[in-house]
Amino acid sequence: MADNLTAPPAVGGNKRSWERPKSGILGKPLPPIPVNESIEMDHSATEKTEAAKEGYYLPNTQPHIRMSRDSYFDDTASESSHSTAYDSGPEARAGPAFGGAPVETIDVSKKDGEAGPTVVNVPSREGLSYALIDEDGVRTNKGKTAMIMALLSEMWIIHIIVLIGGIFLWSFFVPQFYVDDQLWNFTCWWKLGWLFPLPYTIICFMGLVMPFRTPKFLYDSSRPKRRVDNLYILTVTKGDNREAVYRAWNAHKHLERLHPAVRIHVLTDEPYFFENINCYTCPKSFTTANSKYKARALEWYRQTMKFTEHDWVLHLDEESVIDDESVKRCLEFIWYEQELTWGQGVILYNQYRYFNNWFFTVADALRVGDDLARFHLQYTYFHVPVFGAHGSFLMTNGLVENAVTWDLGSLTEDYQFATHAWEMGFRCGKIPALIREQSPMDLMGFLKQRRRWYVGIRRLPGFLPKLWNAFWTLGILCLYGTIASTITGALIPIGTPRWFGFLKDVQFVTFIYLYVLGIFIEDLDKGVNPIIMVLRIPVVIVLSICATVLECMAVMYGLIFPPADFDVIKK
């Protein structure tokens, strides 16, 4: 199909000038044409003059690309009367990207000082998106997003019943040698470690029992919609894992057919450039004052694309996969949440190699529970990043990107970006959608990942990052306190005051429930047999305790051997 394409000259503002024109300044509507055929365009002098004023080119031949508008999400109620995603104008289809900005070329096929061909570090044909001509490959972005989100919208009631019932049964019916005639005894001193994670547990408990906000009763299609010119779905990767790059591209390339504003891009670092996909490669010569690695590449991309307030970027990691339903929900967030300028959704870890390693799968289930509890509370009710942000499934408005920038000198640039956005007055919200990723593959990858988060958050300026980092550190003392109380309890059989034990049980039941909830949602999304889902619960409970030990090991690893640089783990 690519052989039929006649790319227009490089002009500012029009990245899809080869698309079939519609009515408007281009004249009367065109009759249907067969797929994969070029057609002759008889443009009048007036049409060509008007098109030139708008800043784009009308070629004599137009290739037809299979893009069924029946599959687009309707945004005809946009509050903007011109240049919406449904208009024929170039600003609607392409926005400000490539608006005459110079494009640097790099040689990605040779070592320093060697001769070789030069390849541009952006897609080589400026009027073309490879996503619209590449229809090969197996669809991998499948899931049950609509069902999962519908369940979560009502599941807060189940959380209340399970948590309160579980705490009551565990505290009053499971023998734990509690005493009712004492308020304090000397064994409480070494059992104090039990209570150190109490603030985190209370926050998660509140997040679980608060209604889970979804667009069920919130989004009205008759309301005016915020204008959107571009939604860039950006997969960020170093580029050395060729399989991961093409895996992400094949999972997402069809998404450009869902709505005219959607763009699928892959961002890599030099020398990793991939032809025949929408690959943008950050050159080695690009420097910033503070940022390195991923943040440096994102800053280059931001400067290259020249975002406006009508552009949005959905940041994904190389293993992240988003499905059609979630893209629709991202667009609805943009259209209707007009007071919010960035947002985040729920991340599952069941896309690849799910339960190949039971231990790391269960360990990452806590992150799913955390999204459904603590981060749900943040994005749904606070609208400010009091707990930080993830680097993946982070959707930002161009205005926020340009104000904050990615020139950040941190191991956790996502958290730092969120706090800077908060300081500048930008508000965030929850995107009622899912993406799917995968867990680390080995122990060192797991430990290095957690170590980077722990040390990166600790090094951030401000009170809240250091406060949450302190609570994370106290988790070690909780582990030590549990070990000490187990040993001394066998040697000194003195009971624990019931109120003290009750607070410990609140933490224990809530913490275990986060793991079980995470696995339950991932299993449901994956279509696991219900019998297997039930049989996994006791295994998950046991493995979650082991995972807690490893989380503490990662903290100690960060305290003793803090990372000197950014760790890229294998997935």
Coordinates of N, CA and C in Angstrom, one line a residue, residues 516 532-542:
V516 N -4.9 -9.1 47.3 CA -5.9 -10.0 46.8 C -6.8 -9.3 45.8
I532 N -10.1 -21.2 39.3 CA -8.7 -20.9 39.5 C -8.6 -19.6 40.3
M533 N -9.4 -18.6 40.0 CA -9.3 -17.3 40.8 C -9.6 -17.5 42.3
V534 N -10.5 -18.4 42.6 CA -10.8 -18.7 44.0 C -9.6 -19.5 44.6
L535 N -9.1 -20.4 43.9 CA -8.0 -21.3 44.5 C -6.7 -20.5 44.7
R536 N -6.6 -19.4 43.9 CA -5.4 -18.6 44.0 C -5.3 -17.7 45.3
I537 N -6.5 -17.5 45.9 CA -6.5 -16.5 47.0 C -5.6 -16.9 48.2
P538 N -5.7 -18.2 48.7 CA -4.8 -18.5 49.8 C -3.3 -18.4 49.4
V539 N -3.0 -18.8 48.1 CA -1.6 -18.7 47.7 C -1.2 -17.2 47.6
V540 N -2.1 -16.3 47.2 CA -1.7 -14.9 47.1 C -1.5 -14.4 48.5
I541 N -2.3 -14.8 49.5 CA -2.1 -14.3 50.9 C -0.7 -14.7 51.4
V542 N -0.3 -15.9 51.1 CA 1.0 -16.4 51.6 C 2.1 -15.6 50.9

